[in-house]
XYZ file of C-alpha atoms in Angstrom:
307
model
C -26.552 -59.817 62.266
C -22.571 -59.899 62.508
C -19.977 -57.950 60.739
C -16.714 -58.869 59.917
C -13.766 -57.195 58.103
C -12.769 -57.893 54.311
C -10.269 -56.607 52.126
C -12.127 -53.961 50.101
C -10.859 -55.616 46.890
C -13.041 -58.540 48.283
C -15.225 -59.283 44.232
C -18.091 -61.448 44.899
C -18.871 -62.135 41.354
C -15.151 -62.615 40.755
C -15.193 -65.369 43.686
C -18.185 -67.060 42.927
C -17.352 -67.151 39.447
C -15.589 -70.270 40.022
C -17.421 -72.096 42.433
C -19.259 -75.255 42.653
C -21.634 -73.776 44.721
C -23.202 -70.898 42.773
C -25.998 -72.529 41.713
C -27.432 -72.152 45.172
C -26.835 -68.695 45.098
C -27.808 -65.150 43.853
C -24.376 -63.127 43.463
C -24.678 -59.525 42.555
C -22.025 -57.019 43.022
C -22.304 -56.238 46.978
C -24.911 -58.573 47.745
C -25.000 -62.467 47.840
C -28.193 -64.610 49.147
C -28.172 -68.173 49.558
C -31.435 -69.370 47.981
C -31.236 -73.411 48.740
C -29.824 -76.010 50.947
C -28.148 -75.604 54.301
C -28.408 -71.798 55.757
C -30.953 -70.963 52.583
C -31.958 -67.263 53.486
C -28.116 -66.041 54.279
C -27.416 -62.675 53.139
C -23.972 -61.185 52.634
C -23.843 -57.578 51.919
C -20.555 -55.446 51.380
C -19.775 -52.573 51.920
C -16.039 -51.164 51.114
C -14.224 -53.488 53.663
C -16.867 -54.310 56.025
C -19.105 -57.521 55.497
C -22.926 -57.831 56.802
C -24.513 -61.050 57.558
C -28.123 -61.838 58.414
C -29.821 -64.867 59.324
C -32.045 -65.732 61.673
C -29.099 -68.602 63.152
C -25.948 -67.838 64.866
C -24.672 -71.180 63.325
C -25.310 -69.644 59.528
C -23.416 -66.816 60.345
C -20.761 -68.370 61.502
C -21.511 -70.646 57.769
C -21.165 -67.555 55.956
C -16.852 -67.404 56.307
C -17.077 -71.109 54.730
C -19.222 -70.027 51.560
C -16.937 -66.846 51.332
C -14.066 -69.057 51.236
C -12.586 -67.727 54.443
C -11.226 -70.637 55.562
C -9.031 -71.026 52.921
C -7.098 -67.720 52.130
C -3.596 -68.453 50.381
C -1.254 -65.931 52.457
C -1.892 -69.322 55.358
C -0.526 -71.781 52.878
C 1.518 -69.681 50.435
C 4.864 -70.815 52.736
C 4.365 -74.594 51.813
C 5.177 -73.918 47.951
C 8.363 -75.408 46.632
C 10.943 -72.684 46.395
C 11.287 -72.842 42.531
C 8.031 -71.457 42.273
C 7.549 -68.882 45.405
C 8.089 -66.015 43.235
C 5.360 -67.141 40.747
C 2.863 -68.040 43.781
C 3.466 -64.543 45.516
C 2.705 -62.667 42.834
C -0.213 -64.410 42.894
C -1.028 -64.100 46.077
C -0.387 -60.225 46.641
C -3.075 -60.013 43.100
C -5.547 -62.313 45.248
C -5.273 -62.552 48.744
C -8.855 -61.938 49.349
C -9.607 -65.009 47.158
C -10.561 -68.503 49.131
C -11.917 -71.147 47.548
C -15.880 -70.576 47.949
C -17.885 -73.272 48.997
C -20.569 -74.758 51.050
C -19.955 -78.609 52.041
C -23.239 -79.273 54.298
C -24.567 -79.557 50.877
C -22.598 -81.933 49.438
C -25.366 -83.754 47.064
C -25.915 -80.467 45.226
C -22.304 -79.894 45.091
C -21.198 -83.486 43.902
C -23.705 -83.002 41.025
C -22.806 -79.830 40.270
C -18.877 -81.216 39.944
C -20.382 -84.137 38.250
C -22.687 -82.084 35.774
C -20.014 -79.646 34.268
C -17.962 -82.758 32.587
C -17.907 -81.438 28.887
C -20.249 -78.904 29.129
C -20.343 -74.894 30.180
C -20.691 -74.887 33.327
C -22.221 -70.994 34.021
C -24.734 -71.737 30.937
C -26.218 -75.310 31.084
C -24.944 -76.705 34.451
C -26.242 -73.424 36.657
C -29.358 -73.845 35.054
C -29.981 -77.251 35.475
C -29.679 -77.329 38.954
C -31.551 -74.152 39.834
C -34.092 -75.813 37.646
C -34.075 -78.699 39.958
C -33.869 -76.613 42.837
C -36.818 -74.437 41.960
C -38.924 -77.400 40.975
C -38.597 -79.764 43.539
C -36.802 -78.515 46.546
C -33.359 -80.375 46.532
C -31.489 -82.087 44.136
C -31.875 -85.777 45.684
C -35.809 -85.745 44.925
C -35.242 -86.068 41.634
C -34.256 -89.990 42.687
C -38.142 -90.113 42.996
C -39.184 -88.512 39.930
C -39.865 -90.039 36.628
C -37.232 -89.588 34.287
C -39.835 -88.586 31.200
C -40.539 -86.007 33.869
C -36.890 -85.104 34.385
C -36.688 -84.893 30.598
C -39.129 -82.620 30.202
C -38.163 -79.913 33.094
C -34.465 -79.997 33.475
C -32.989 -81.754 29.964
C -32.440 -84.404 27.877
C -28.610 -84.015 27.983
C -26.377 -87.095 28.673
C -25.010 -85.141 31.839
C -28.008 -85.367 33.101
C -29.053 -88.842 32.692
C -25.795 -90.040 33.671
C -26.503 -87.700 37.538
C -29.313 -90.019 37.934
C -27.293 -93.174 37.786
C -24.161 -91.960 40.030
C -26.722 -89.717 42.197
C -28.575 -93.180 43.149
C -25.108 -94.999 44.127
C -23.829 -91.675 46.000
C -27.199 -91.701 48.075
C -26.462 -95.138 49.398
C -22.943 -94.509 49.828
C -22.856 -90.892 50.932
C -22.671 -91.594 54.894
C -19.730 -93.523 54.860
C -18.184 -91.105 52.374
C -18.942 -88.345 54.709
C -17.451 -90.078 57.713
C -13.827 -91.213 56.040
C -11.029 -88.825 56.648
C -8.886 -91.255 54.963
C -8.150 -90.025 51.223
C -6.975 -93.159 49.311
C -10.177 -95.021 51.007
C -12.524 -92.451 50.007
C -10.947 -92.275 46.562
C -11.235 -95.795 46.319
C -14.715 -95.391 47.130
C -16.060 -92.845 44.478
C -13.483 -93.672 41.874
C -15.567 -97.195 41.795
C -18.722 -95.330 40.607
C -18.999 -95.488 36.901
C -19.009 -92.015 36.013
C -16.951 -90.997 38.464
C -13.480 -90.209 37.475
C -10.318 -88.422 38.776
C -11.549 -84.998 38.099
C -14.711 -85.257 40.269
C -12.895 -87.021 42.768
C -10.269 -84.225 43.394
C -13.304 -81.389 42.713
C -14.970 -83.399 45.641
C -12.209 -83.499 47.515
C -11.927 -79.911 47.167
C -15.444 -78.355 47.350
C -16.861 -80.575 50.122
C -14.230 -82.127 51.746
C -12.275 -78.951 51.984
C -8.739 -80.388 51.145
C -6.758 -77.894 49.653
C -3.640 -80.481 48.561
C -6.373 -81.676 45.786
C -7.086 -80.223 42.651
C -8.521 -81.351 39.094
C -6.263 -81.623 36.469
C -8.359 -80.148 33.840
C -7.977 -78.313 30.729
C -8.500 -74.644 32.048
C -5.280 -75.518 34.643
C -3.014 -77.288 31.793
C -3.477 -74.341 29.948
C -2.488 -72.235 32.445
C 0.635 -74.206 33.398
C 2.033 -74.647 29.455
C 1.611 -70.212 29.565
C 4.467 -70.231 31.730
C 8.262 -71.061 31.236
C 8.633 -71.737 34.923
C 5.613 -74.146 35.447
C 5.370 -75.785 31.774
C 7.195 -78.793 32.808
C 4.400 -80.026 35.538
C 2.603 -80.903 32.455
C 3.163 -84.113 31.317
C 1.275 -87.626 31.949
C -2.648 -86.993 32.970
C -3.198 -88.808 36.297
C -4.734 -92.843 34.698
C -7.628 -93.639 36.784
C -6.720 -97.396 37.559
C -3.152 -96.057 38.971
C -5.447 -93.982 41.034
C -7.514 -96.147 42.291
C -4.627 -98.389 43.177
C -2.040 -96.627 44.741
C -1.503 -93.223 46.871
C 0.493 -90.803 44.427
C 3.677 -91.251 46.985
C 3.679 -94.936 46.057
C 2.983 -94.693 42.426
C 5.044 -96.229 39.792
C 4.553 -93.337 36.917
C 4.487 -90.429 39.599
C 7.375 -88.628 38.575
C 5.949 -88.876 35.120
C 2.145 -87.749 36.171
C 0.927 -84.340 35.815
C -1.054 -84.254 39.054
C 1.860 -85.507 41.555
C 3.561 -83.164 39.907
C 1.661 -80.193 40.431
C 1.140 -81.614 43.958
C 4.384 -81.485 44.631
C 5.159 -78.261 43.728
C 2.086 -75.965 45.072
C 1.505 -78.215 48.211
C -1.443 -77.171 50.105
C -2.225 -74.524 47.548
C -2.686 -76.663 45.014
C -7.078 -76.142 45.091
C -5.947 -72.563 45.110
C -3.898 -72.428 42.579
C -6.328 -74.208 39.889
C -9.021 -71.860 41.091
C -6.956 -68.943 40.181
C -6.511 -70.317 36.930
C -9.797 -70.979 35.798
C -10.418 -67.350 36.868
C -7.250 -66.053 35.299
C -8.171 -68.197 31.585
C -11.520 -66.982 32.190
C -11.336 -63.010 32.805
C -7.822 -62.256 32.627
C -5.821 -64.112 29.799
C -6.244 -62.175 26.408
C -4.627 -59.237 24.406
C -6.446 -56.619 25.281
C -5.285 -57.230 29.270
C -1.786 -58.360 28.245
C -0.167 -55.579 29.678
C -1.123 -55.411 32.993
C -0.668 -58.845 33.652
C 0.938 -59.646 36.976
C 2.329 -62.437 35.130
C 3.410 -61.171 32.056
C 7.005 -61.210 32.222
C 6.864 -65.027 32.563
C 4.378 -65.863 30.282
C 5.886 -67.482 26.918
C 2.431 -66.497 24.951
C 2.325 -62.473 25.910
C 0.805 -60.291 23.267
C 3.056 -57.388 24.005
């Protein structure tokens, strides 16, 4: 067992909510056990400000500050931020600061198709399910490679999504140790951007989730949202990021960066940048409607308040 200390504000369903990894868990409200994959058999149990861990390896409870996004808490990074938007950030920050990005990379396969699975779909309804469905049926996520897909159909779905795992899953599996191995960003994106399927939001939610690069985030329609709510952060938005530029260049050498959303956003929330799109989605999600209009932290900026 080892205890460590939280901020009693500390919401597990609130910060698993967003994650990539919460298929491989069970989240209640002061207890979270890892079911699959690496360190299966954690438990986390709070209590007010204190944090329990048990597992049977000292090496899984050391895991445990990873998939409680430990390693990532803003008030480290919050400095970086451009100065235009420090007041917006803090604000923020002083609402979240228990709030890391939760994640666990040693299981990258389930966490690439988990990314790869939520394209156009809900993620806590259909994409959750399909991979606890794969989990519960055969063990890891990567077996299905050996299954047939009539099987696959019957089991897990007939969705495109699901189909389309198969083919990129195959191509990951024979690329995955040199992925895992480059520290180099514009290689690796080079790498996985040439997988058909693969585009610049799973790249930058890989980047992300299991490389644990907080200067990447996907530009998706939960965090453009967000950014056209507010007077001081509306003009990031313009250009989405084109996947052949991508592929092509770093953003610093770029010839449409100043006119691409992503660079952009880079720019201006730094290393906080994963952060800051996971607090959106959470904020869209939970926070953003009438009825919770007036005790928005954010409400005197926003251009679409209610009140």
């Amino acid at each position: 067992m080892k205890i460590i200390n939280i901020s009693i504000d500390l919401d597990f369903e609130l910060l698993f909510y967003p994650s990539f990894a919460l298929p491989l868990l069970d989240v209640h409200r002061d207890k979270v056990r890892k079911r699959w994959g690496n360190c299966a058999g954690l438990v986390i149990e709070k209590n007010n400000d204190k944090i329990k861990l048990y597992h049977s390896r000292t090496e899984c409870l050391e895991y445990a500050e990873e998939i409680l996004g430990l390693w990532s808490l803003p008030k480290r990074i919050a400095s970086n931020v451009s100065r235009r938007y420090r007041d917006f950030v803090e604000r923020l920050v002083e609402k979240y600061e228990w709030f890391g990005i939760a994640t666990s990379s040693q299981d990258d396969v389930e966490i690439f198709s988990s990314i790869l699975l939520s394209k156009n779909t809900n993620f806590h309804t259909n994409v959750v399910r399909w991979i606890r469905n794969m989990l519960e049926r055969y063990g890891y996520v990567s077996a299905l490679l050996n299954i047939d897909m009539r099987e696959i159909s019957e089991y897990i779905g007939k969705s495109y999504q699901i189909y389309e795992l198969m083919y990129v899953l195959r191509i990951y599996m024979k690329l995955r140790d040199n992925i895992l191995s480059l520290n180099d960003a514009y290689l690796l994106k080079k790498l996985l951007l040439g997988i058909k399927g693969v585009g610049l939001k799973v790249f930058n939610a890989y980047m992300l989730f299991v490389k644990k690069n907080t200067f990447y985030a996907p530009i998706d329609r939960n965090l453009v949202n967000f950014l056209k709510r507010f007077e001081l952060t509306s003009n990031i938005v313009v250009e989405i990021p084109r996947k052949d530029l991508c592929k092509k260049y770093i953003c610093n050498s770029c010839v449409l960066k100043y006119t691409c959303s992503y660079y952009r956003f880079q720019e201006a929330f730094k290393e906080l940048s994963g952060w800051i799109q996971t607090i959106a989605y959470v904020y869209n999600k939970t926070r953003c409607s009438k009825a919770l209009c007036s005790t928005c932290i954010l409400k005197d900026l926003c251009r679409e308040r209610k009140i």
